[in-house]
Amino acid sequence: MSRVMSAELAKHAGQRVTIAGWVHRRRQLKSVSFLVVRDRTGLAQVVVPGDAAGALTGEAAGVAAGVGAGDLPSEESVVRVTGTVAASEQAPGGHELVAPEIHVLARPATAPPFDLYRPVVGAALPTVLDHAPVALRHPLLRAGLEISAASAAGFRETLDRLGFTEIHTPKIVGSATESGANVFGLDYFGRPAYLAQSPQFYKQAMVGVFERVYEVGPVFRAEPHDTVRHLAQYTSLDAELGFVRDHRDVMAVLREAVAGMIESVRLRAPAALDLLGVVPPTVPAEIPAIHFTEAQRLTSSNEPDLSPAQERWLSEWAEREHGSEFLFVTGYPMSKRPFYTHPDPGRPGYTNGFDLLFRGMELVTGGQRLHRYEDYVRALAERGEGTAAYEGYLQAFRYGMPPHGGFALGLERWTARLTGAANVRQTTAFPRDLHRLSP
Amino acid sequence: MSRVMSAELAKHAGQRVTIAGWVHRRRQLKSVSFLVVRDRTGLAQVVVPGDAAGALTGEAAGVAAGVGAGDLPSEESVVRVTGTVAASEQAPGGHELVAPEIHVLARPATAPPFDLYRPVVGAALPTVLDHAPVALRHPLLRAGLEISAASAAGFRETLDRLGFTEIHTPKIVGSATESGANVFGLDYFGRPAYLAQSPQFYKQAMVGVFERVYEVGPVFRAEPHDTVRHLAQYTSLDAELGFVRDHRDVMAVLREAVAGMIESVRLRAPAALDLLGVVPPTVPAEIPAIHFTEAQRLTSSNEPDLSPAQERWLSEWAEREHGSEFLFVTGYPMSKRPFYTHPDPGRPGYTNGFDLLFRGMELVTGGQRLHRYEDYVRALAERGEGTAAYEGYLQAFRYGMPPHGGFALGLERWTARLTGAANVRQTTAFPRDLHRLSP
């Protein structure tokens, strides 16, 4: 008998069907017992009459301590259950399986470190992370990753519609040019090499080929700080586009991408949103934007960058003044932006670089880039660097590049902000940080 | 005036429009000159009357050697051209721009290493790879990457439809367990770590969370051989699914994925297929499958693995006997498969592992995996290994895992086979190998 998903039981009322999944919860009462079976679509209740033993088949091997052969399989056992679909007000989805035959496909060797069936996660973050392969089965933790997957799908879908092409670029690079610090070194066939901190140089070069490109892939930062928002590896959603007037065209595409991500989450992961109680934000048709100097004025600051506290204040201000959970800050000072940032032609010392703040935190960094070879040579010279280490990068600009710009958004950080997770590790399947290299 | 793409000129016949792109080719005759402008949708011809100088505006700076200010911009200059759309039998797409105003956005500092406008790539592969940022602008090289992008989109689209969830897994791992050899080592905050050779362990663990998962991401092999089909980094299309009967359910999903990739290429990259003269293969409703022992018999071999020559012979046989460019070989011997491979319960010494051959080469490796904790402990012991190095991996199996299996397909190799490229480096934007670490 082919398998029916738990979410589809209502369609099969009165029929005999087979479901399969994990025992999410087992409740043995005197006269009747219940198994709640979890599959990828949700939960299904199975009603087992008093004498459970008669309903059981399947492997006797691998019986865990404390579970007798005649007992119902324990939590996280993998089962296939054939039963008759009956309406039930108490059951999840309004239907349950009665008169079941239960076949055990696999029994756990160990009980989970915390109960997966409880409505909240009953363990601290380190326990969760140490036991990720089983902990992520908890519906709340799983929901975050579903939202993450739906977000990435929406990002790609939106950019595909806008004429972008997906690229895959090297993660092993020959020089640690982009920032110098916080880079992982490796032995590349006896030569020193580094893990790429971003696809920045490659996505710019590929604007010369496809005009509009994006990449969804890992980036690596040897981040020596242990914070709630930094990881040693994260998934970067990168885009870059040519033939822009200036950074405003980039911001318009970013607005579309973020709106598309949210729309995709609504469409693809509504149950996950419900479970987490998340109401996705509305993206204004035009996201409010203020210049960096205005942000300084509003926060009474003279610093050349915004602190986390200022970002929080500005987000609240945007919500209050513009009813927007998103805020662009444009025109960051040259001194705080990488050498490839395009200066603001009308305002010396400032750039066409921007950040997008979302719910109190910087979510995206982007801007217009330099596009003329001679401007790169000059910009490097001004920072006291020659072009030697950048030859591969500068090649694209030797051969004619249009005005262009782009942005990068960290998927895990996005998901954390969207779901209200306090720590970016909660929305990462197997995080890597200063202390964590497994599982 | 907002920009029109070259492929849309016919829609604007008689109108004055603006296009933008690179000078693909410049032909200066006595009484008239032609500029062919390349944008992301194709080529557009611009007719420039005798006195070109009058048509030119834009930056005088950065003029390359040999190009006088009054001359038409040289190849790979970036231009914006406003002109009137006129029908023309000689022009690409049947229309051209007349009475142009040409604005130069950027001029190249150097001429390309070979002519990008010639119908074939006029340079040897090392030259192409050394100059990838400009070489990939050649329509033939670009076309391969377009087909690659369309293939990856089709892979995801098909698996999304089949209820799979996208995952992102660590590329930095704590132990070099999967194969031991050919692994890149790195310094992880003072501890030894390794680049992941595949997401194998993580995708299996995530079957416990989502049942059906896929990942499109980089994998790393410190491949010491210099061959036409190996890279040190490639893009792996990985899938894994639970609740299978055996490997045949995995093969059925793989068949759908490959058919979806081909359909996506047809829909998203028809111009690239035309340009390369590629006719995508038909995927049979059921791909023919033979057992490994039958493959041995057909090729008169006793070896425990198939050589490249045998793979070619078997592919030709499948084409001849079954009219299929695809062939499954199932039941590879235990000795040639990783320890997590599920044995064939009916045939000692053989596995539920398979390869998919496509046009003479192994394209995909897959199979059913072990799913019981105690089977993993036994399998490791049989290979003389303990479980210590595998604790993170084995965790998933401690907590109940369904019968499952999966497969992995190399995107660059797939694209090379599909387009008839002799070397996998031709379908990789910036390949990494024993000798190459830049650009």
PDB file of N, CA and C in Angstrom, chain B residues 275-319:
ATOM      1  N   LEU B 275      23.330  27.705 -29.910  1.00  0.00           N
ATOM      2  CA  LEU B 275      24.667  28.221 -30.182  1.00  0.00           C
ATOM      3  C   LEU B 275      25.697  27.095 -30.152  1.00  0.00           C
ATOM      4  N   LEU B 276      25.543  26.197 -29.176  1.00  0.00           N
ATOM      5  CA  LEU B 276      26.498  25.093 -29.037  1.00  0.00           C
ATOM      6  C   LEU B 276      26.120  23.900 -29.913  1.00  0.00           C
ATOM      7  N   GLY B 277      24.967  23.980 -30.573  1.00  0.00           N
ATOM      8  CA  GLY B 277      24.522  22.861 -31.408  1.00  0.00           C
ATOM      9  C   GLY B 277      24.241  21.609 -30.608  1.00  0.00           C
ATOM     10  N   VAL B 278      23.727  21.819 -29.401  1.00  0.00           N
ATOM     11  CA  VAL B 278      23.500  20.678 -28.503  1.00  0.00           C
ATOM     12  C   VAL B 278      22.044  20.222 -28.577  1.00  0.00           C
ATOM     13  N   VAL B 279      21.859  18.949 -28.819  1.00  0.00           N
ATOM     14  CA  VAL B 279      20.523  18.367 -28.729  1.00  0.00           C
ATOM     15  C   VAL B 279      20.468  17.578 -27.429  1.00  0.00           C
ATOM     16  N   PRO B 280      19.683  18.059 -26.462  1.00  0.00           N
ATOM     17  CA  PRO B 280      19.661  17.358 -25.173  1.00  0.00           C
ATOM     18  C   PRO B 280      19.067  15.966 -25.332  1.00  0.00           C
ATOM     19  N   PRO B 281      19.537  15.035 -24.533  1.00  0.00           N
ATOM     20  CA  PRO B 281      19.061  13.656 -24.654  1.00  0.00           C
ATOM     21  C   PRO B 281      17.636  13.515 -24.135  1.00  0.00           C
ATOM     22  N   THR B 282      16.977  12.483 -24.626  1.00  0.00           N
ATOM     23  CA  THR B 282      15.691  12.095 -24.066  1.00  0.00           C
ATOM     24  C   THR B 282      15.959  11.160 -22.890  1.00  0.00           C
ATOM     25  N   VAL B 283      15.252  11.401 -21.790  1.00  0.00           N
ATOM     26  CA  VAL B 283      15.411  10.504 -20.644  1.00  0.00           C
ATOM     27  C   VAL B 283      14.277   9.474 -20.711  1.00  0.00           C
ATOM     28  N   PRO B 284      14.608   8.184 -20.857  1.00  0.00           N
ATOM     29  CA  PRO B 284      13.542   7.172 -20.924  1.00  0.00           C
ATOM     30  C   PRO B 284      12.683   7.208 -19.659  1.00  0.00           C
ATOM     31  N   ALA B 285      11.401   6.868 -19.800  1.00  0.00           N
ATOM     32  CA  ALA B 285      10.510   6.837 -18.640  1.00  0.00           C
ATOM     33  C   ALA B 285      11.125   5.945 -17.559  1.00  0.00           C
ATOM     34  N   GLU B 286      11.717   4.848 -17.979  1.00  0.00           N
ATOM     35  CA  GLU B 286      12.521   4.061 -17.039  1.00  0.00           C
ATOM     36  C   GLU B 286      13.899   3.854 -17.656  1.00  0.00           C
ATOM     37  N   ILE B 287      14.907   4.381 -16.979  1.00  0.00           N
ATOM     38  CA  ILE B 287      16.279   4.245 -17.478  1.00  0.00           C
ATOM     39  C   ILE B 287      16.705   2.783 -17.357  1.00  0.00           C
ATOM     40  N   PRO B 288      17.269   2.200 -18.431  1.00  0.00           N
ATOM     41  CA  PRO B 288      17.688   0.794 -18.320  1.00  0.00           C
ATOM     42  C   PRO B 288      18.714   0.609 -17.205  1.00  0.00           C
ATOM     43  N   ALA B 289      18.624  -0.543 -16.545  1.00  0.00           N
ATOM     44  CA  ALA B 289      19.526  -0.833 -15.423  1.00  0.00           C
ATOM     45  C   ALA B 289      20.055  -2.249 -15.570  1.00  0.00           C
ATOM     46  N   ILE B 290      21.364  -2.427 -15.377  1.00  0.00           N
ATOM     47  CA  ILE B 290      21.928  -3.778 -15.338  1.00  0.00           C
ATOM     48  C   ILE B 290      22.736  -3.936 -14.057  1.00  0.00           C
ATOM     49  N   HIS B 291      22.794  -5.183 -13.590  1.00  0.00           N
ATOM     50  CA  HIS B 291      23.560  -5.464 -12.382  1.00  0.00           C
ATOM     51  C   HIS B 291      25.050  -5.434 -12.713  1.00  0.00           C
ATOM     52  N   PHE B 292      25.849  -5.090 -11.717  1.00  0.00           N
ATOM     53  CA  PHE B 292      27.289  -5.017 -11.903  1.00  0.00           C
ATOM     54  C   PHE B 292      27.862  -6.316 -12.505  1.00  0.00           C
ATOM     55  N   THR B 293      27.358  -7.453 -12.045  1.00  0.00           N
ATOM     56  CA  THR B 293      27.887  -8.731 -12.551  1.00  0.00           C
ATOM     57  C   THR B 293      27.568  -8.908 -14.037  1.00  0.00           C
ATOM     58  N   GLU B 294      26.428  -8.371 -14.441  1.00  0.00           N
ATOM     59  CA  GLU B 294      26.061  -8.410 -15.858  1.00  0.00           C
ATOM     60  C   GLU B 294      26.975  -7.466 -16.664  1.00  0.00           C
ATOM     61  N   ALA B 295      27.292  -6.322 -16.066  1.00  0.00           N
ATOM     62  CA  ALA B 295      28.219  -5.391 -16.723  1.00  0.00           C
ATOM     63  C   ALA B 295      29.588  -6.039 -16.898  1.00  0.00           C
ATOM     64  N   GLN B 296      30.004  -6.788 -15.871  1.00  0.00           N
ATOM     65  CA  GLN B 296      31.275  -7.523 -15.973  1.00  0.00           C
ATOM     66  C   GLN B 296      31.221  -8.550 -17.103  1.00  0.00           C
ATOM     67  N   ARG B 297      30.115  -9.294 -17.152  1.00  0.00           N
ATOM     68  CA  ARG B 297      29.970 -10.339 -18.167  1.00  0.00           C
ATOM     69  C   ARG B 297      30.018  -9.724 -19.573  1.00  0.00           C
ATOM     70  N   LEU B 298      29.271  -8.611 -19.735  1.00  0.00           N
ATOM     71  CA  LEU B 298      29.217  -7.967 -21.048  1.00  0.00           C
ATOM     72  C   LEU B 298      30.582  -7.450 -21.488  1.00  0.00           C
ATOM     73  N   THR B 299      31.389  -7.020 -20.521  1.00  0.00           N
ATOM     74  CA  THR B 299      32.695  -6.463 -20.874  1.00  0.00           C
ATOM     75  C   THR B 299      33.827  -7.450 -20.587  1.00  0.00           C
ATOM     76  N   SER B 300      33.439  -8.713 -20.343  1.00  0.00           N
ATOM     77  CA  SER B 300      34.423  -9.784 -20.111  1.00  0.00           C
ATOM     78  C   SER B 300      35.472  -9.391 -19.078  1.00  0.00           C
ATOM     79  N   SER B 301      34.994  -8.944 -17.925  1.00  0.00           N
ATOM     80  CA  SER B 301      35.916  -8.456 -16.905  1.00  0.00           C
ATOM     81  C   SER B 301      35.700  -9.187 -15.589  1.00  0.00           C
ATOM     82  N   ASN B 302      36.771  -9.276 -14.783  1.00  0.00           N
ATOM     83  CA  ASN B 302      36.651  -9.786 -13.419  1.00  0.00           C
ATOM     84  C   ASN B 302      37.024  -8.748 -12.377  1.00  0.00           C
ATOM     85  N   GLU B 303      37.316  -7.538 -12.832  1.00  0.00           N
ATOM     86  CA  GLU B 303      37.725  -6.485 -11.904  1.00  0.00           C
ATOM     87  C   GLU B 303      36.545  -6.055 -11.030  1.00  0.00           C
ATOM     88  N   PRO B 304      36.835  -5.616  -9.787  1.00  0.00           N
ATOM     89  CA  PRO B 304      35.739  -5.206  -8.881  1.00  0.00           C
ATOM     90  C   PRO B 304      35.214  -3.805  -9.156  1.00  0.00           C
ATOM     91  N   ASP B 305      35.695  -3.144 -10.195  1.00  0.00           N
ATOM     92  CA  ASP B 305      35.183  -1.818 -10.537  1.00  0.00           C
ATOM     93  C   ASP B 305      35.181  -1.703 -12.061  1.00  0.00           C
ATOM     94  N   LEU B 306      34.511  -0.671 -12.579  1.00  0.00           N
ATOM     95  CA  LEU B 306      34.487  -0.474 -14.025  1.00  0.00           C
ATOM     96  C   LEU B 306      35.515   0.571 -14.431  1.00  0.00           C
ATOM     97  N   SER B 307      36.279   0.268 -15.458  1.00  0.00           N
ATOM     98  CA  SER B 307      37.252   1.236 -15.968  1.00  0.00           C
ATOM     99  C   SER B 307      36.536   2.241 -16.862  1.00  0.00           C
ATOM    100  N   PRO B 308      37.167   3.408 -17.124  1.00  0.00           N
ATOM    101  CA  PRO B 308      36.578   4.359 -18.076  1.00  0.00           C
ATOM    102  C   PRO B 308      36.252   3.703 -19.422  1.00  0.00           C
ATOM    103  N   ALA B 309      37.106   2.799 -19.881  1.00  0.00           N
ATOM    104  CA  ALA B 309      36.851   2.140 -21.173  1.00  0.00           C
ATOM    105  C   ALA B 309      35.587   1.275 -21.099  1.00  0.00           C
ATOM    106  N   GLN B 310      35.423   0.575 -19.974  1.00  0.00           N
ATOM    107  CA  GLN B 310      34.213  -0.245 -19.806  1.00  0.00           C
ATOM    108  C   GLN B 310      32.966   0.631 -19.746  1.00  0.00           C
ATOM    109  N   GLU B 311      33.083   1.758 -19.054  1.00  0.00           N
ATOM    110  CA  GLU B 311      31.941   2.677 -18.975  1.00  0.00           C
ATOM    111  C   GLU B 311      31.539   3.145 -20.368  1.00  0.00           C
ATOM    112  N   ARG B 312      32.537   3.461 -21.185  1.00  0.00           N
ATOM    113  CA  ARG B 312      32.223   3.895 -22.561  1.00  0.00           C
ATOM    114  C   ARG B 312      31.537   2.777 -23.333  1.00  0.00           C
ATOM    115  N   TRP B 313      32.074   1.561 -23.200  1.00  0.00           N
ATOM    116  CA  TRP B 313      31.504   0.424 -23.927  1.00  0.00           C
ATOM    117  C   TRP B 313      30.055   0.177 -23.486  1.00  0.00           C
ATOM    118  N   LEU B 314      29.813   0.245 -22.200  1.00  0.00           N
ATOM    119  CA  LEU B 314      28.468  -0.018 -21.678  1.00  0.00           C
ATOM    120  C   LEU B 314      27.475   1.054 -22.125  1.00  0.00           C
ATOM    121  N   SER B 315      27.933   2.305 -22.170  1.00  0.00           N
ATOM    122  CA  SER B 315      27.083   3.379 -22.653  1.00  0.00           C
ATOM    123  C   SER B 315      26.676   3.139 -24.097  1.00  0.00           C
ATOM    124  N   GLU B 316      27.639   2.735 -24.901  1.00  0.00           N
ATOM    125  CA  GLU B 316      27.330   2.453 -26.315  1.00  0.00           C
ATOM    126  C   GLU B 316      26.369   1.272 -26.424  1.00  0.00           C
ATOM    127  N   TRP B 317      26.581   0.299 -25.579  1.00  0.00           N
ATOM    128  CA  TRP B 317      25.691  -0.867 -25.555  1.00  0.00           C
ATOM    129  C   TRP B 317      24.259  -0.441 -25.210  1.00  0.00           C
ATOM    130  N   ALA B 318      24.099   0.436 -24.218  1.00  0.00           N
ATOM    131  CA  ALA B 318      22.760   0.882 -23.800  1.00  0.00           C
ATOM    132  C   ALA B 318      22.070   1.665 -24.917  1.00  0.00           C
ATOM    133  N   GLU B 319      22.855   2.465 -25.596  1.00  0.00           N
ATOM    134  CA  GLU B 319      22.337   3.232 -26.733  1.00  0.00           C
ATOM    135  C   GLU B 319      21.855   2.275 -27.830  1.00  0.00           C
TER     136      GLU B 319
END
